[in-house]
PDB file of C-alpha atoms and ligand atoms in Angstrom:
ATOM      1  CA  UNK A 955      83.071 135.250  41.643  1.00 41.00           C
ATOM      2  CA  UNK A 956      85.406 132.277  42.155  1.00 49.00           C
ATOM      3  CA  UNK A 957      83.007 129.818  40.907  1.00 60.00           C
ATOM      4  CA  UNK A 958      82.903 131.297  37.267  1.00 50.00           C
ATOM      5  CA  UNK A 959      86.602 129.932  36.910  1.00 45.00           C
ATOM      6  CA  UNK A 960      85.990 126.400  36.339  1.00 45.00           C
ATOM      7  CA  UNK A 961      82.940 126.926  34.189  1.00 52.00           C
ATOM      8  CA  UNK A 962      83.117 126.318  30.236  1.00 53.00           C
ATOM      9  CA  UNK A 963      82.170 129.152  28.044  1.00 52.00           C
ATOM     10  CA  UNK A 964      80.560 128.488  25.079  1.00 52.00           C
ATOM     11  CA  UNK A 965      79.853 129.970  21.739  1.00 50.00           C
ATOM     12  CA  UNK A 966      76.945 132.345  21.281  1.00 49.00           C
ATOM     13  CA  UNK A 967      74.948 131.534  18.180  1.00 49.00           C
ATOM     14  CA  UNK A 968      71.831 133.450  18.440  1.00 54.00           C
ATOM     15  CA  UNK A 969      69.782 130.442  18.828  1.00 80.00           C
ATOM     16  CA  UNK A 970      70.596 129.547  22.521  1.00 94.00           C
ATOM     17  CA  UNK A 971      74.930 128.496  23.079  1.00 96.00           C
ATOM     18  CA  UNK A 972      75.598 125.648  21.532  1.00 96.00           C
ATOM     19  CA  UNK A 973      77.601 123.414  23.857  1.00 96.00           C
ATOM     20  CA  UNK A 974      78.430 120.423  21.839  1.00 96.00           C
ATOM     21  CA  UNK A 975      76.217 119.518  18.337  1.00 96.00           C
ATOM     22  CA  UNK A 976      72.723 118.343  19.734  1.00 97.00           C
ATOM     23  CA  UNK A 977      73.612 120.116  23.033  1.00 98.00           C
ATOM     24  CA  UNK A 978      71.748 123.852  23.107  1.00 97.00           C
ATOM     25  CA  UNK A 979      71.571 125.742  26.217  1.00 98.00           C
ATOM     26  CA  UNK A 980      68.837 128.928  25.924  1.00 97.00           C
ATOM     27  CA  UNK A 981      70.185 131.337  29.182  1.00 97.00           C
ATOM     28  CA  UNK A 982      67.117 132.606  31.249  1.00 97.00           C
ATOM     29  CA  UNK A 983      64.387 131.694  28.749  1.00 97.00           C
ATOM     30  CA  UNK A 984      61.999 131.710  31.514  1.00 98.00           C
ATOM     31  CA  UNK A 985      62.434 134.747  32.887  1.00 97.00           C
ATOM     32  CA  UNK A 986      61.071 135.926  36.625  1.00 97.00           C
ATOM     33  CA  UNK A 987      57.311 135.308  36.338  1.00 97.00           C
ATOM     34  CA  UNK A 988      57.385 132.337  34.256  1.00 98.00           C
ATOM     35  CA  UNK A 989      59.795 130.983  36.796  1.00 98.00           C
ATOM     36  CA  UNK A 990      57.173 131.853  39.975  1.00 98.00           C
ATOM     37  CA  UNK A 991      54.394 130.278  37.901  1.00 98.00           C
ATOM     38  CA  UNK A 992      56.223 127.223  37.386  1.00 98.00           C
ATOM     39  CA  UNK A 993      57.772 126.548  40.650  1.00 98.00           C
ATOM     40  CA  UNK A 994      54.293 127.459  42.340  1.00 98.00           C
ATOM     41  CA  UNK A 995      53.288 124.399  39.660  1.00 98.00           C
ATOM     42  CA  UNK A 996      55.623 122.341  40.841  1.00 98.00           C
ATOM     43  CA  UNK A 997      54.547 123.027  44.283  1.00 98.00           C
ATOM     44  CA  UNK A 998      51.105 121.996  43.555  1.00 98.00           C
ATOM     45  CA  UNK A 999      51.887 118.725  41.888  1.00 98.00           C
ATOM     46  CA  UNK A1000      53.981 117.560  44.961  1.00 98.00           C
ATOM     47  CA  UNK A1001      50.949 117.869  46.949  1.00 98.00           C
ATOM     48  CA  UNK A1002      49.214 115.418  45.177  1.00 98.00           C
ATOM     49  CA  UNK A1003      53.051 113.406  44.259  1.00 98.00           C
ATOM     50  CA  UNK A1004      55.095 114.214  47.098  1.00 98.00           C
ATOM     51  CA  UNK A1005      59.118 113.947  47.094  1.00 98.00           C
ATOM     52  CA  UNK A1006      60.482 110.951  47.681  1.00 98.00           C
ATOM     53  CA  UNK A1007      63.628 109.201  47.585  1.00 98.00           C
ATOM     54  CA  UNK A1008      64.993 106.800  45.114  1.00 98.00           C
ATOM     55  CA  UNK A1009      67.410 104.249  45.898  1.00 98.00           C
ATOM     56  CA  UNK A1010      69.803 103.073  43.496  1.00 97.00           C
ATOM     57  CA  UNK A1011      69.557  99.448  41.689  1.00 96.00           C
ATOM     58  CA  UNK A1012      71.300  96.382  43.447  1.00 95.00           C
ATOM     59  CA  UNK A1013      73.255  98.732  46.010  1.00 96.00           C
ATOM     60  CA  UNK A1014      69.780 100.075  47.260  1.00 97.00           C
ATOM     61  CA  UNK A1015      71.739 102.972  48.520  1.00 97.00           C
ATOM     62  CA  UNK A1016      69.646 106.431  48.543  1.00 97.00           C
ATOM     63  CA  UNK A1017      70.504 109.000  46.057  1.00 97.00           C
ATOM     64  CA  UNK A1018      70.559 112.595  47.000  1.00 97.00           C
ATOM     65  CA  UNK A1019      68.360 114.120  44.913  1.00 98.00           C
ATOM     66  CA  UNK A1020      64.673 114.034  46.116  1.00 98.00           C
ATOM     67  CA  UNK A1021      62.541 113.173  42.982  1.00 98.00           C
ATOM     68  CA  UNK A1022      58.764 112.866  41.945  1.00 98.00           C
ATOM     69  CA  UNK A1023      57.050 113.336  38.419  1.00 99.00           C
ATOM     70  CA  UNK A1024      54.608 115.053  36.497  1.00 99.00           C
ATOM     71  CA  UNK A1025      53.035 113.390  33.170  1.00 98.00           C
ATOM     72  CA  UNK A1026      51.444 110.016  31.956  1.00 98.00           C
ATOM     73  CA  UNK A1027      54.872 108.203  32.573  1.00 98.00           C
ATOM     74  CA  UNK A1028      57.263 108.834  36.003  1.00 98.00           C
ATOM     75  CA  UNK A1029      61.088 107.759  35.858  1.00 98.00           C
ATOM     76  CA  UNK A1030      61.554 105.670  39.195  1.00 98.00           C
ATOM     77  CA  UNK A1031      64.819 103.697  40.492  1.00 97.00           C
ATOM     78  CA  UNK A1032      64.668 101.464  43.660  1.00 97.00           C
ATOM     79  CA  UNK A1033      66.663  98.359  44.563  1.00 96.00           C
ATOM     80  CA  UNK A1034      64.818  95.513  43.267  1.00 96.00           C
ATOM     81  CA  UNK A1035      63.475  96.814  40.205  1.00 96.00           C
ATOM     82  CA  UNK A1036      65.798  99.465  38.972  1.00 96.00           C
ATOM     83  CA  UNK A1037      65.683 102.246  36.439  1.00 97.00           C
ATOM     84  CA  UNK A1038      62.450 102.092  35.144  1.00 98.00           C
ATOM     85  CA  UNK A1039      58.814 104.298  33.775  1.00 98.00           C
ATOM     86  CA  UNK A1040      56.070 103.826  35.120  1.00 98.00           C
ATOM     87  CA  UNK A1041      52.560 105.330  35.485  1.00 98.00           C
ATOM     88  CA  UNK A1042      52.203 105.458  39.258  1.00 98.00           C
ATOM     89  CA  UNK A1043      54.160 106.638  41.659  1.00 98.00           C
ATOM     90  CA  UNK A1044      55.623 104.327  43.854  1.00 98.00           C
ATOM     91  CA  UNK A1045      54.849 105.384  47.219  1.00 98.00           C
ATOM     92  CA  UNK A1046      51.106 106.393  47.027  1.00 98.00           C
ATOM     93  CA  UNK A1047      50.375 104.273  43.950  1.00 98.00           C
ATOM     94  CA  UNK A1048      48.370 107.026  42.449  1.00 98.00           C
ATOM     95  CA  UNK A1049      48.840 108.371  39.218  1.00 98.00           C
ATOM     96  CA  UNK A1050      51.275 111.159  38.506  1.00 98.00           C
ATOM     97  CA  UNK A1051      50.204 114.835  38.495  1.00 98.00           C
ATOM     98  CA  UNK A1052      49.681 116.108  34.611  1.00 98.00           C
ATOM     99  CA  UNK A1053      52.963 118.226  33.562  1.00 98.00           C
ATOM    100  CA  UNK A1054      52.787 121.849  33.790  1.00 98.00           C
ATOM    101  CA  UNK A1055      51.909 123.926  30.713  1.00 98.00           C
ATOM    102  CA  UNK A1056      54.649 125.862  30.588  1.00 98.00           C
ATOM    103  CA  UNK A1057      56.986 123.186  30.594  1.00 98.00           C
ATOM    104  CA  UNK A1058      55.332 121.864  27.785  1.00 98.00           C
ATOM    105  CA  UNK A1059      55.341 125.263  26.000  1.00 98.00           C
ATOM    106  CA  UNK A1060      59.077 125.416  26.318  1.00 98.00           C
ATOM    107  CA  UNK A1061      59.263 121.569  24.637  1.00 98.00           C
ATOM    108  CA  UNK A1062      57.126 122.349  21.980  1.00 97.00           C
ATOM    109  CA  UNK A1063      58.857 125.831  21.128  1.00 97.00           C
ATOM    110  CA  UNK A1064      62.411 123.961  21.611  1.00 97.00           C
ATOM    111  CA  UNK A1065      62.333 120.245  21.185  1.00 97.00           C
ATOM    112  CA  UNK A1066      62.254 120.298  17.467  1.00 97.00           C
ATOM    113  CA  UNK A1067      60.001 116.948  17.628  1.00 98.00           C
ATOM    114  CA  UNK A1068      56.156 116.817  16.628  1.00 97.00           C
ATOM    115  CA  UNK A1069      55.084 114.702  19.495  1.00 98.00           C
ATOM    116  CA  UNK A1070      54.629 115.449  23.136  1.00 98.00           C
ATOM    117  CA  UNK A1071      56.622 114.102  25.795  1.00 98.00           C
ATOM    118  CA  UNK A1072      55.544 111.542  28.591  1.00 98.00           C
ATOM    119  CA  UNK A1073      57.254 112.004  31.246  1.00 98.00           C
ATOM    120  CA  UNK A1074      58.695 114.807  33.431  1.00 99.00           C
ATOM    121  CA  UNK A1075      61.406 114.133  36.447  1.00 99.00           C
ATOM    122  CA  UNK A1076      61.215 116.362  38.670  1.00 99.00           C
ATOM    123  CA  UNK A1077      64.646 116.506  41.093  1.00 98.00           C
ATOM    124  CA  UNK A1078      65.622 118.350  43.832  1.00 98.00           C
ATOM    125  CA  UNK A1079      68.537 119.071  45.105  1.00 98.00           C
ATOM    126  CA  UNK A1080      69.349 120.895  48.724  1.00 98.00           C
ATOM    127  CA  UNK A1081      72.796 122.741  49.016  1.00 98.00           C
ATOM    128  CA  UNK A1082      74.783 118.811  49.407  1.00 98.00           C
ATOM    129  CA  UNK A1083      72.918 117.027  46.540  1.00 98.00           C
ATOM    130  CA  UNK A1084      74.479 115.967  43.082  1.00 98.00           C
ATOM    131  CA  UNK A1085      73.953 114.190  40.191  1.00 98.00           C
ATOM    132  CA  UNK A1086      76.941 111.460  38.899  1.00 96.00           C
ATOM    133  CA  UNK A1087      77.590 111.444  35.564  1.00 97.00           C
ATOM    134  CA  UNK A1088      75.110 109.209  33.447  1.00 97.00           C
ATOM    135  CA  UNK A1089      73.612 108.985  30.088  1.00 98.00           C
ATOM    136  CA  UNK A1090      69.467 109.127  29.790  1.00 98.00           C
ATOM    137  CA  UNK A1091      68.498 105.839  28.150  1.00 97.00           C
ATOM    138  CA  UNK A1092      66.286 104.489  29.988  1.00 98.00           C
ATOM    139  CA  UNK A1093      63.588 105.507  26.779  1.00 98.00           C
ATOM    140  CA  UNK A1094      62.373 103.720  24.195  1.00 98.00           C
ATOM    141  CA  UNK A1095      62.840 106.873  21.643  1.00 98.00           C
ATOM    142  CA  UNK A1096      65.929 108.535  21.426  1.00 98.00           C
ATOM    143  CA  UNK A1097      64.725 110.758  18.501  1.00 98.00           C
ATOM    144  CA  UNK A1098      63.347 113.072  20.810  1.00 98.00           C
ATOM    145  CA  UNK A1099      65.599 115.285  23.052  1.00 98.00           C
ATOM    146  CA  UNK A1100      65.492 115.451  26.775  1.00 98.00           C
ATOM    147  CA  UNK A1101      64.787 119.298  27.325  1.00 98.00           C
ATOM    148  CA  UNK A1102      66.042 120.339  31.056  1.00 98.00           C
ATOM    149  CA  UNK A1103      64.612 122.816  33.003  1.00 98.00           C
ATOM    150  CA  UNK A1104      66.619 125.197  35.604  1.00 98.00           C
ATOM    151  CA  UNK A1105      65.066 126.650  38.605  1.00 98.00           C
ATOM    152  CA  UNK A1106      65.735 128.134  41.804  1.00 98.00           C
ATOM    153  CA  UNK A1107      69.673 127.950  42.954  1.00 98.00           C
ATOM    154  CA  UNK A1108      72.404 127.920  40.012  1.00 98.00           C
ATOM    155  CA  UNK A1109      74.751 124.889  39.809  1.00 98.00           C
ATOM    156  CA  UNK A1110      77.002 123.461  38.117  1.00 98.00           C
ATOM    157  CA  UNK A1111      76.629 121.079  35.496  1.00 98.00           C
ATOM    158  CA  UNK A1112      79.254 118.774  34.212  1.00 98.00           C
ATOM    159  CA  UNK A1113      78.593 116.828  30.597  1.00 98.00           C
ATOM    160  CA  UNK A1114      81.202 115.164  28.565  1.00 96.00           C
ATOM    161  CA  UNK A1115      80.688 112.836  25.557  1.00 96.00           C
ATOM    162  CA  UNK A1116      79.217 109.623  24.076  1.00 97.00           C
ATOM    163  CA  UNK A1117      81.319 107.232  26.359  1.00 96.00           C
ATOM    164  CA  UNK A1118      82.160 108.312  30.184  1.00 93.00           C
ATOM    165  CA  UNK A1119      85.524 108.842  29.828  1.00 93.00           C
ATOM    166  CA  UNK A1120      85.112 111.657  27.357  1.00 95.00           C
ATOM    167  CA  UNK A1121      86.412 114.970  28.781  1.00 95.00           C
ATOM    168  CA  UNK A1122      83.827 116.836  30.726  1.00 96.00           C
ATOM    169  CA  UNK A1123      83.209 120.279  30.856  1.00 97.00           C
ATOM    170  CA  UNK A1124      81.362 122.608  33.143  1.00 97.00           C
ATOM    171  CA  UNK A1125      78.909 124.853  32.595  1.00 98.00           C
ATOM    172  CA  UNK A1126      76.632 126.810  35.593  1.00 98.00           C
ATOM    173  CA  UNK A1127      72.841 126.614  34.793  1.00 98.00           C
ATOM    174  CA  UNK A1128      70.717 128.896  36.292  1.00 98.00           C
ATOM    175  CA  UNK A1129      67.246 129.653  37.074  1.00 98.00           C
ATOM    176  CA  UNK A1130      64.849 129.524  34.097  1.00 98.00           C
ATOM    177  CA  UNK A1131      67.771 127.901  31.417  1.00 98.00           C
ATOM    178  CA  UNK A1132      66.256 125.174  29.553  1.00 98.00           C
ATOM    179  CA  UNK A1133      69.278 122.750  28.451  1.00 98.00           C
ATOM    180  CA  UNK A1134      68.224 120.580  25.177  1.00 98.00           C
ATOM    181  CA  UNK A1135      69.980 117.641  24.539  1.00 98.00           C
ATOM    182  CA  UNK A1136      69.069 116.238  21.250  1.00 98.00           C
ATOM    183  CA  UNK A1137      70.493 114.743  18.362  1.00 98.00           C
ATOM    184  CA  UNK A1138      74.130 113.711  18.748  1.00 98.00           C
ATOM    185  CA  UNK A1139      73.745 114.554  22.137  1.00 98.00           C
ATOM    186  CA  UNK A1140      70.645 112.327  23.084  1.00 98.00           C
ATOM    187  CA  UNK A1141      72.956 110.134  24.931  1.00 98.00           C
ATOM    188  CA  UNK A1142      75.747 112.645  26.396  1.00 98.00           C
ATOM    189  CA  UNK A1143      77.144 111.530  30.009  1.00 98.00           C
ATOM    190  CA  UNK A1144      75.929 114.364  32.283  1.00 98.00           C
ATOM    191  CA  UNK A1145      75.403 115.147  35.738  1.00 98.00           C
ATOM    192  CA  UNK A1146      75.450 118.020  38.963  1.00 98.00           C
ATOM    193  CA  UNK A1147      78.727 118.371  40.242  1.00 98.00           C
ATOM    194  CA  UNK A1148      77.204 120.814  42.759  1.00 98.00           C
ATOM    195  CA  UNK A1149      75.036 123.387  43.861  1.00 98.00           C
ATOM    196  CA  UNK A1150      75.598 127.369  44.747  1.00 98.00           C
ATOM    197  CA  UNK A1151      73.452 127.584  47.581  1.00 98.00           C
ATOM    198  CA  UNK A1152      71.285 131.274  48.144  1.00 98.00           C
ATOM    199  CA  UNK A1153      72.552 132.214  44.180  1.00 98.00           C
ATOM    200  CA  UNK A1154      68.490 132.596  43.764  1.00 98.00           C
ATOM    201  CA  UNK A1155      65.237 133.535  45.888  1.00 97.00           C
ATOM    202  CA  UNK A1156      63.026 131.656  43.683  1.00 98.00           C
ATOM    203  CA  UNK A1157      62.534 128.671  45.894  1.00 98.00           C
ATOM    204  CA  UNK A1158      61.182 129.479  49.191  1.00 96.00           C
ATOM    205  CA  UNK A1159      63.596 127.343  51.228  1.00 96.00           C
ATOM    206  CA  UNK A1160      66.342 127.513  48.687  1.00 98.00           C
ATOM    207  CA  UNK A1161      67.273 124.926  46.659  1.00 98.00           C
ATOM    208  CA  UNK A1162      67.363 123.359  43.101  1.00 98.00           C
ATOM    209  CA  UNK A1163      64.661 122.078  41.383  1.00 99.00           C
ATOM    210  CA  UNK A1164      65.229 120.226  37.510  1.00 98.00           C
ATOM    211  CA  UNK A1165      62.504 119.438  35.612  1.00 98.00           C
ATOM    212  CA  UNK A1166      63.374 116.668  32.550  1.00 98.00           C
ATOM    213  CA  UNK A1167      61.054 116.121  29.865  1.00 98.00           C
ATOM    214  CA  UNK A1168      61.335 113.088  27.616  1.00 98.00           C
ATOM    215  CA  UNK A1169      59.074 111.450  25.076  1.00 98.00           C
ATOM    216  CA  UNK A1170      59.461 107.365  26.604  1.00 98.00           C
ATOM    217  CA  UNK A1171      57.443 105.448  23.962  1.00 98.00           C
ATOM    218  CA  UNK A1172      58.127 105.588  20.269  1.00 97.00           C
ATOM    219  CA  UNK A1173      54.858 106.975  18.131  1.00 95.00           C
ATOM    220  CA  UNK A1174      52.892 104.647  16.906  1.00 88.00           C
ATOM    221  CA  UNK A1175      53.499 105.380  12.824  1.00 78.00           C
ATOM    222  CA  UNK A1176      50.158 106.636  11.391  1.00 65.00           C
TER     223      UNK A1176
HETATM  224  O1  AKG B1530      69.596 118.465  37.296  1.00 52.70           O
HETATM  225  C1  AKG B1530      70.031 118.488  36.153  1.00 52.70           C
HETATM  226  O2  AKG B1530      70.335 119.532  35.576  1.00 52.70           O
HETATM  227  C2  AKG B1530      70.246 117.197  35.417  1.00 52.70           C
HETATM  228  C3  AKG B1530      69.237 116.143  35.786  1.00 52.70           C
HETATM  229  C4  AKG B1530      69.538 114.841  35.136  1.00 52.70           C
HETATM  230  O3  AKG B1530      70.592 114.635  34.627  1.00 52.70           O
HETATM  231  C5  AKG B1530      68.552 113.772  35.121  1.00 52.70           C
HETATM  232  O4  AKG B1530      67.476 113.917  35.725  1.00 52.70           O
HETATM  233  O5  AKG B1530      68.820 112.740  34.470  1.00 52.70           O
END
């Protein structure tokens, strides 16, 4: 398979491949039915958020991934008031759709943080979309990881350092990896260089979806 060449192999270490310190990749820890439960999830919350299209700040240009969000808190971009959270979404102005259990089983078995997280992107990329390389920071607590969710058609992901200039390697994620990025990798540049379209059947027409869970707010100390 031609696109395995450019892809990055990492270490094994028993506990999912570490990538980089902070940066902890668990292959296919959803396997087949916990993938068709959560994609039918998915499916359900975009009836009640549908996909929409976010628009990048000043430019206003579209990007290519469609988006929506699950949780108390949705990540939103548009031209006039750029990257920010906020609790309703911003086409139908009703509140986001809660996020699936089993995403938040995977972040409490793998986010090595007591508290739950707020938010959950939801992307999706067709067989043209991709992600340029960015750091998550739009969050108020970086002591919690962002734990990344894989389903449907494999693609390649590209992640480099602490500053953008850092050289990037490639990885493939496929459906049901979960990709934490913790630590000293909270802030890693990363982003979908592209996607191998009809590598998996999960998603009925095809298709990547990426779910991202982050904690936004910082706990309130007890
Ligand atoms: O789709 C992915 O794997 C990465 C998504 C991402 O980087 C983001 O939503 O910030």
């Amino acid at each position: 398979m031609a696109r395995q060449k450019e892809l990055f192999a990492a270490p094994e270490t028993g506990a999912g491949l570490c990538l980089a310190a902070g940066l902890t990749l668990f292959r296919y820890y959803l396997d087949g039915a916990a993938q068709r439960s959560l994609a039918g999830g998915i499916a359900e919350a975009v009836l009640k958020a549908p996909w929409y299209i976010p628009t990048m700040p000043r430019s206003g240009h579209p990007l290519s991934v469609k988006m929506t969000n699950c949780g108390g808190l949705g990540w939103v971009s548009d031209r006039d008031g750029g990257y920010r959270y906020q609790a309703a979404h911003p086409v139908t102005g009703e509140a986001w759709p809660p996020i699936p259990q089993l995403a938040l089983s995977a972040w409490r078995a793998l986010a090595s943080y007591p508290h739950p997280p707020e938010a959950c992107l939801v992307n999706f990329y067709d067989r043209h979309a991709r992600m340029g390389l960015h750091q998550d920071r739009d969050e108020a607590e970086l002591a919690a990881p962002v734990v990344s969710i894989s389903l449907g058609d494999s693609c390649c992901f590209r992640y480099s350092g602490l500053r953008r200039g850092d050289a990037a390697r490639k990885i493939e994620l496929n459906s049901g990896d979960v990709l934490v990025m913790g630590g000293a990798a909270r802030l890693t540049f990363h982003g979908v260089d592209k996607i191998f379209p009809g590598s998996s059947g999960l998603l009925p027409d095809g298709g990547r979806i990426n779910l991202t869970l982050r904690r936004v707010t910082r706990p309130r100390a007890m």
